[in-house]
mmCIF file of C-alpha atoms and ligand atoms in Angstrom:
data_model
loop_
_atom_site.group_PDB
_atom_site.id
_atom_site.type_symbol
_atom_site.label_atom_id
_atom_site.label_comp_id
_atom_site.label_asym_id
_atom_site.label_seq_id
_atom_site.Cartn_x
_atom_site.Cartn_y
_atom_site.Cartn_z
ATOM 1 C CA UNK A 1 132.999 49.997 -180.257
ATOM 2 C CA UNK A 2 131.495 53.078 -178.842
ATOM 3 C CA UNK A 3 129.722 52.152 -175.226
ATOM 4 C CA UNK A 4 126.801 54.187 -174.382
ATOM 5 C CA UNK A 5 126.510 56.173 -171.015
ATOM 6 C CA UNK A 6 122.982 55.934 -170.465
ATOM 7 C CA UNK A 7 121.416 52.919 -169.454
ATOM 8 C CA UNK A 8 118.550 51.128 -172.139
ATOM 9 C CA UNK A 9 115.914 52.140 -169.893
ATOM 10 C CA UNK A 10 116.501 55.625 -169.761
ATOM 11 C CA UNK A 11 116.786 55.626 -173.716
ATOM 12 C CA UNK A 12 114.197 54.096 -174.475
ATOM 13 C CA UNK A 13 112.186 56.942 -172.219
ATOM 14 C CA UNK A 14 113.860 59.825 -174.225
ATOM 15 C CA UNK A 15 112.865 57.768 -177.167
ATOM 16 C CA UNK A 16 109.448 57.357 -175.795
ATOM 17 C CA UNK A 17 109.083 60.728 -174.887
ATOM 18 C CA UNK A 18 110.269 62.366 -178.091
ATOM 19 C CA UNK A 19 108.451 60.315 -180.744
ATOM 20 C CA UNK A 20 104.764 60.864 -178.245
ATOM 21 C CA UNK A 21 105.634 64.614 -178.380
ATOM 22 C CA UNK A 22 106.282 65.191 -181.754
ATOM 23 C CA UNK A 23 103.405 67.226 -183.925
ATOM 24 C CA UNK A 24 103.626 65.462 -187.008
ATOM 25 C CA UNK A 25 106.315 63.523 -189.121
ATOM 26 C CA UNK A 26 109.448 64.784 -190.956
ATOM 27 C CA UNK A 27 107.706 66.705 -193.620
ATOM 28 C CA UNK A 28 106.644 66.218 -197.131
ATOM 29 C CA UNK A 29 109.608 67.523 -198.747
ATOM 30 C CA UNK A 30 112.031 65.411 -197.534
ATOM 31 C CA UNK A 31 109.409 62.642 -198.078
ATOM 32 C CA UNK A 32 109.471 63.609 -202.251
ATOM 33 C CA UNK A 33 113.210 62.702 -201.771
ATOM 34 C CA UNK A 34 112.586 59.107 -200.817
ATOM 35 C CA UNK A 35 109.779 58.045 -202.445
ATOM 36 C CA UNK A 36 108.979 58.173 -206.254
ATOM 37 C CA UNK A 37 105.383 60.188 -207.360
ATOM 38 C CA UNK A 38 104.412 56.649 -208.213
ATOM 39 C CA UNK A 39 105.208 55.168 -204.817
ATOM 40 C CA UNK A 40 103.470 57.739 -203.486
ATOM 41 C CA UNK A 41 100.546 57.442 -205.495
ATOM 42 C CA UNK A 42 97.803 56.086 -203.183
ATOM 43 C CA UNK A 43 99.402 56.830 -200.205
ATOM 44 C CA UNK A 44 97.201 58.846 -197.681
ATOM 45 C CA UNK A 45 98.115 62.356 -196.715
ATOM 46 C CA UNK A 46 98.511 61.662 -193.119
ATOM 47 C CA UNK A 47 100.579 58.445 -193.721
ATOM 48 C CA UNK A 48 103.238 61.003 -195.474
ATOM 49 C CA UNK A 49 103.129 63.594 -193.475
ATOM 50 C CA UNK A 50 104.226 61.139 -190.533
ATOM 51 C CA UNK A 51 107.265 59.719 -192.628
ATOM 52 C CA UNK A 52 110.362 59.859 -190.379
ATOM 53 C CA UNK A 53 111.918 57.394 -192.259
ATOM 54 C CA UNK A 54 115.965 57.898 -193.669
ATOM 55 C CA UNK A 55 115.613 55.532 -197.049
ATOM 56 C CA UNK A 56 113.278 53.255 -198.913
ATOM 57 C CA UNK A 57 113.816 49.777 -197.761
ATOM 58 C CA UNK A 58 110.566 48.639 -199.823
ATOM 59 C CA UNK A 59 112.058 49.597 -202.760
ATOM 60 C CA UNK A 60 115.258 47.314 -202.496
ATOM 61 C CA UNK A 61 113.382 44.297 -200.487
ATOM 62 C CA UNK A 62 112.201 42.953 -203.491
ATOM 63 C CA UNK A 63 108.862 41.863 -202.226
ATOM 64 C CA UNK A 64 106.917 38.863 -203.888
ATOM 65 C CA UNK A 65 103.113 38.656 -204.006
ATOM 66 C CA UNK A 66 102.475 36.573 -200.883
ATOM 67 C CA UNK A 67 105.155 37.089 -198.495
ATOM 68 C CA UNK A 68 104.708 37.736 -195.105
ATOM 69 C CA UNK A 69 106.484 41.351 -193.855
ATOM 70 C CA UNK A 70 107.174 42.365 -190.899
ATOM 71 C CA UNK A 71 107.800 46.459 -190.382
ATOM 72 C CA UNK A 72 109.754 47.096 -187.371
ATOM 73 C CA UNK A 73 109.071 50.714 -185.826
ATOM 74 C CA UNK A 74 106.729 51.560 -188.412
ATOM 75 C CA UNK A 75 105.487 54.678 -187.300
ATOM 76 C CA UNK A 76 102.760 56.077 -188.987
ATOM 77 C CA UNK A 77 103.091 52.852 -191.289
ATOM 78 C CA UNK A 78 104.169 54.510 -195.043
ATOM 79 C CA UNK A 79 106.677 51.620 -195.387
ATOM 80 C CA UNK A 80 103.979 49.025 -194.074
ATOM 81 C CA UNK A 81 101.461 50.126 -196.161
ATOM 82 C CA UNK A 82 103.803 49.955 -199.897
ATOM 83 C CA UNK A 83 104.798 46.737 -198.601
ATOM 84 C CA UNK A 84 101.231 45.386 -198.241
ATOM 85 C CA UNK A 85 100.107 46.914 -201.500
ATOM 86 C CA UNK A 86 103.554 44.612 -203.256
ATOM 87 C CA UNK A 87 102.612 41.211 -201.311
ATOM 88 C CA UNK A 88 98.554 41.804 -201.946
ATOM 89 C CA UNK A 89 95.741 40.261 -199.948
ATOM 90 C CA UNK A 90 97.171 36.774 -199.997
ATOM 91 C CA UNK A 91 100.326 38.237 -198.158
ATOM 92 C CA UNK A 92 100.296 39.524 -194.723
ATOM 93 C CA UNK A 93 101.828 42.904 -193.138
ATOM 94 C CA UNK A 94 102.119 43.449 -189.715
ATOM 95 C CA UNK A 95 103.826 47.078 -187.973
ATOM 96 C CA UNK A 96 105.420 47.261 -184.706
ATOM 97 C CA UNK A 97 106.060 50.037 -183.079
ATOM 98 C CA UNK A 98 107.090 51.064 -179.660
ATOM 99 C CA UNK A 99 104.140 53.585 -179.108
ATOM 100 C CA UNK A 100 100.280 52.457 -179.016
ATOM 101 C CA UNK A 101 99.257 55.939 -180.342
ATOM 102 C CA UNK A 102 101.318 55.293 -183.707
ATOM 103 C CA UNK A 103 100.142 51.875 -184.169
ATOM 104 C CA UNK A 104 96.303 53.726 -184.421
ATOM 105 C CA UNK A 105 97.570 56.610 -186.542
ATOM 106 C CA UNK A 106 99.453 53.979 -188.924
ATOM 107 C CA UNK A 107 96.045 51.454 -188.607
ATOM 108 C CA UNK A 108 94.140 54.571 -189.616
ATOM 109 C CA UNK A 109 96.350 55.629 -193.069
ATOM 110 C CA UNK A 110 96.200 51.345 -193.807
ATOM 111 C CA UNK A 111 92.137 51.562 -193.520
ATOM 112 C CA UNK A 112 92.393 54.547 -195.957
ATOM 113 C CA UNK A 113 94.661 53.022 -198.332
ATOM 114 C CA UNK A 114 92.893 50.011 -199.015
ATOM 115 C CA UNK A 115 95.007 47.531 -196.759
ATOM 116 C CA UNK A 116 93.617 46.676 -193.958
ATOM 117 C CA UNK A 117 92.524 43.413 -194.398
ATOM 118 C CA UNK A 118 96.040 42.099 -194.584
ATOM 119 C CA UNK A 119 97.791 44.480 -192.485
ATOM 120 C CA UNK A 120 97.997 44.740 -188.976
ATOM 121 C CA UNK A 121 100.123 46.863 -186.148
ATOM 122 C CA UNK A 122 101.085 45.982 -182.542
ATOM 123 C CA UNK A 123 102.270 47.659 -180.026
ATOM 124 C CA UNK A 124 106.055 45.867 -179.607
ATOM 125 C CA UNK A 125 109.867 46.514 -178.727
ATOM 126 C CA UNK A 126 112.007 45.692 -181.345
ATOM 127 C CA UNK A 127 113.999 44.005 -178.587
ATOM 128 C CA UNK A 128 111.041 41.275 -177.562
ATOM 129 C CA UNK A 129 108.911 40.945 -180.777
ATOM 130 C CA UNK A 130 105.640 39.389 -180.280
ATOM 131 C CA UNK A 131 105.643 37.027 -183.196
ATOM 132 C CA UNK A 132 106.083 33.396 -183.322
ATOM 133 C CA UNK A 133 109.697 31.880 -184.538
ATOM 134 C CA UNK A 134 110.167 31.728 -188.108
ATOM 135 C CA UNK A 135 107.230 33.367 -189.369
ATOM 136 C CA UNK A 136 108.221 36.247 -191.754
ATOM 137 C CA UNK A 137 109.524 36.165 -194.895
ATOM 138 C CA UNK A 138 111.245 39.634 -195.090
ATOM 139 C CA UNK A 139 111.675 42.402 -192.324
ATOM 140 C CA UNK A 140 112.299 46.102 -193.276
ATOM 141 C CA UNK A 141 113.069 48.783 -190.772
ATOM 142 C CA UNK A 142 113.106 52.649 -191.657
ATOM 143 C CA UNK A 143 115.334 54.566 -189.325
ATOM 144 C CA UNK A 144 114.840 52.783 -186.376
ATOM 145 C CA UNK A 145 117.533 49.944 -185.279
ATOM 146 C CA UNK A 146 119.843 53.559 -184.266
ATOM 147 C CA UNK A 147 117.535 54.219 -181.659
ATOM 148 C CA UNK A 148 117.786 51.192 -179.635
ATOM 149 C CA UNK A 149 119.891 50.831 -176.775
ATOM 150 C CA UNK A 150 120.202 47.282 -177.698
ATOM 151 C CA UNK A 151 120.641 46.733 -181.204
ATOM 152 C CA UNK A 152 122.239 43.146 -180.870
ATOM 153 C CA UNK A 153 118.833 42.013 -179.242
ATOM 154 C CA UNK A 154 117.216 43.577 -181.721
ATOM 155 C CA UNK A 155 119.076 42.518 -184.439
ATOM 156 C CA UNK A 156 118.905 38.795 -182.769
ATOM 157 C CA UNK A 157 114.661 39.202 -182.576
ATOM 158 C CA UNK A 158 114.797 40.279 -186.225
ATOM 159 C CA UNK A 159 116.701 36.915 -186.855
ATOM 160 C CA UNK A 160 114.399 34.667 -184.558
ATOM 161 C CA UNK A 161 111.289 35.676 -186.708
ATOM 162 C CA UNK A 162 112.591 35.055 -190.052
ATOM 163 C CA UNK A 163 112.241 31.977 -191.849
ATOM 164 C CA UNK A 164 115.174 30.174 -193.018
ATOM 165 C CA UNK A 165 116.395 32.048 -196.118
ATOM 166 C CA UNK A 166 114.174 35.555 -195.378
ATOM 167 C CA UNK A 167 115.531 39.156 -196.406
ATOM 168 C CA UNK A 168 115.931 41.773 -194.425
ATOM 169 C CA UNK A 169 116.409 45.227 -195.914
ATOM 170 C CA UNK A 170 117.325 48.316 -193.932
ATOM 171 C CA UNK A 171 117.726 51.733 -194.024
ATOM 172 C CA UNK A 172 119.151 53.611 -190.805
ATOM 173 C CA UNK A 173 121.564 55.567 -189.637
ATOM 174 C CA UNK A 174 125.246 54.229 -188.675
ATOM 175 C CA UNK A 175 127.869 55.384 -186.954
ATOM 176 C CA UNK A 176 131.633 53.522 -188.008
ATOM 177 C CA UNK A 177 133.737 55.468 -185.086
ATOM 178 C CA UNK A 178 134.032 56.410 -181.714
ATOM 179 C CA UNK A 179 131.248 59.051 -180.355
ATOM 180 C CA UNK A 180 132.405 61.559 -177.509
ATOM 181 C CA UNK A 181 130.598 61.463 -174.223
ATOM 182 C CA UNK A 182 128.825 64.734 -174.611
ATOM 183 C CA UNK A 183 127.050 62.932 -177.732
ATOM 184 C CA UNK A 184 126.711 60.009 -176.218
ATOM 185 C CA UNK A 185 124.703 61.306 -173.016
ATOM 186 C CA UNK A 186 122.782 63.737 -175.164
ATOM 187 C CA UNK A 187 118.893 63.073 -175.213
ATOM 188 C CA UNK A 188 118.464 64.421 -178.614
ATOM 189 C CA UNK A 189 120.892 62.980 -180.192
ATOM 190 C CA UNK A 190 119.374 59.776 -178.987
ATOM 191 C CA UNK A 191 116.559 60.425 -179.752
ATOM 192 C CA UNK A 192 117.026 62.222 -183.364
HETATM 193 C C1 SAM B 1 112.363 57.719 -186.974
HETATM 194 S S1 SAM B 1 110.779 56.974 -186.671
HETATM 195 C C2 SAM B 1 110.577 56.005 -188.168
HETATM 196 C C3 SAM B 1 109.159 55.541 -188.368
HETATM 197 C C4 SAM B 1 108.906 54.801 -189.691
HETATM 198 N N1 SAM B 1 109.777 53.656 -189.844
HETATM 199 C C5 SAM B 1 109.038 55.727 -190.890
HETATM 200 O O1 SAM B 1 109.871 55.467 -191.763
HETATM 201 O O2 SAM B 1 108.304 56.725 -190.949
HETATM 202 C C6 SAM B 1 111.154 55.757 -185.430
HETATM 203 C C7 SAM B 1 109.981 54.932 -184.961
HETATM 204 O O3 SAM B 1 110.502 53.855 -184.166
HETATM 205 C C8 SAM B 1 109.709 53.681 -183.024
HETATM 206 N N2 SAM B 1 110.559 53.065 -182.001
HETATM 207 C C9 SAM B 1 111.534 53.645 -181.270
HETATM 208 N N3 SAM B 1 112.098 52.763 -180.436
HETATM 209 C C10 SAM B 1 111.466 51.575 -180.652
HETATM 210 C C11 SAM B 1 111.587 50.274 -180.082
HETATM 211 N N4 SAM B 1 112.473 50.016 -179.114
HETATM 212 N N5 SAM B 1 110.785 49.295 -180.548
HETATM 213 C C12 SAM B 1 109.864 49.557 -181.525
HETATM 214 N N6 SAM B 1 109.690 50.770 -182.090
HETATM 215 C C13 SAM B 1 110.495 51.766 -181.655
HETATM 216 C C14 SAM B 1 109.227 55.096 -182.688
HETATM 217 O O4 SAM B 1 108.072 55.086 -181.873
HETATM 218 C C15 SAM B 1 108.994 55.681 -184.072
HETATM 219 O O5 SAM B 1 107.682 55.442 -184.529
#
């Protein structure tokens, strides 16, 4: 297995650093390839123009009216928001995300899309989530778990807050080989 030559703190700064300096999300277009018109339907403007997601975990996680969902790095909160519009008011969605500024943006695009009232986001790690043991029924993740310097602790928080028998659908980015050191000290390919 591939052993990175920066150390988790310094990662998660580049991380930090690139995802606070960034103007806006990964555009519309590639946005249209992930997400159907109908998905999209409803979805405010800012909330997809600050997709950076790689898939559509919603669309797989087979979310029941209800559930309790848990969004981990949910950015400007597309994913969180389709999820709370499947699970409806009697469910509960809750967004974490490293940075406090995206947890606003993302709070902002639930208020406009009707959710609020049963969504929430908190500032979090991925690696120390601030939910109780066994509370969620399903946790989906959207090009996110890559850019932890930890992903076993993450992985392992993901598993502490699911009930016995929850889902978790991903979509990320994997690597199955070796990575050379020159991509394994890069910054942006840390962070990107
Ligand atoms: C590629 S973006 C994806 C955002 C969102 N899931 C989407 O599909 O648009 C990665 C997000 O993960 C957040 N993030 C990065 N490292 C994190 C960590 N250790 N814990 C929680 N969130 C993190 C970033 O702040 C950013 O919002």
């Amino acid at each position: 297995m591939a052993q990175d030559l920066l150390h988790q703190h310094e990662i998660q700064e580049v991380v930090r650093r690139a995802y606070s300096a960034l103007p806006s999300g990964g555009g519309r277009a590639v946005v249209e390839k992930l997400y159907s018109p109908e998905e999209l339907s409803g979805i405010p403007a800012g909330a997809i123009d600050w997709a950076l997601g790689v898939g559509n975990p919603v669309r797989f996680a087979g979310l029941d009216v209800g559930e309790v969902v848990l969004d981990v790095g949910s950015g400007g909160g597309i994913d969180t928001i389709l999820a709370a519009r499947a699970i409806g008011p009697t469910g509960r969605a809750i967004g974490i995300d490293l940075l406090q500024e995206m947890c606003e943006r993302a709070m902002a695009h639930a208020r406009e899309a009707g959710v609020a009232g049963w969504t929430e986001f908190r500032r979090a790690e991925m690696e120390a989530i601030s939910l109780a043991d066994e509370s969620v029924d399903v946790v989906i993740s959207n090009g996110v778990i890559n850019l932890s310097a930890r992903k076993g602790r993450a992985l392992a928080e993901i598993h502490r807050v699911l009930k016995p028998g929850g889902r978790l659908c991903v979509a990320d980015l994997v690597v199955d080989d070796d990575l050379p050191p020159e991509v394994l000290t890069s910054d942006s390919a840390w962070a990107g």
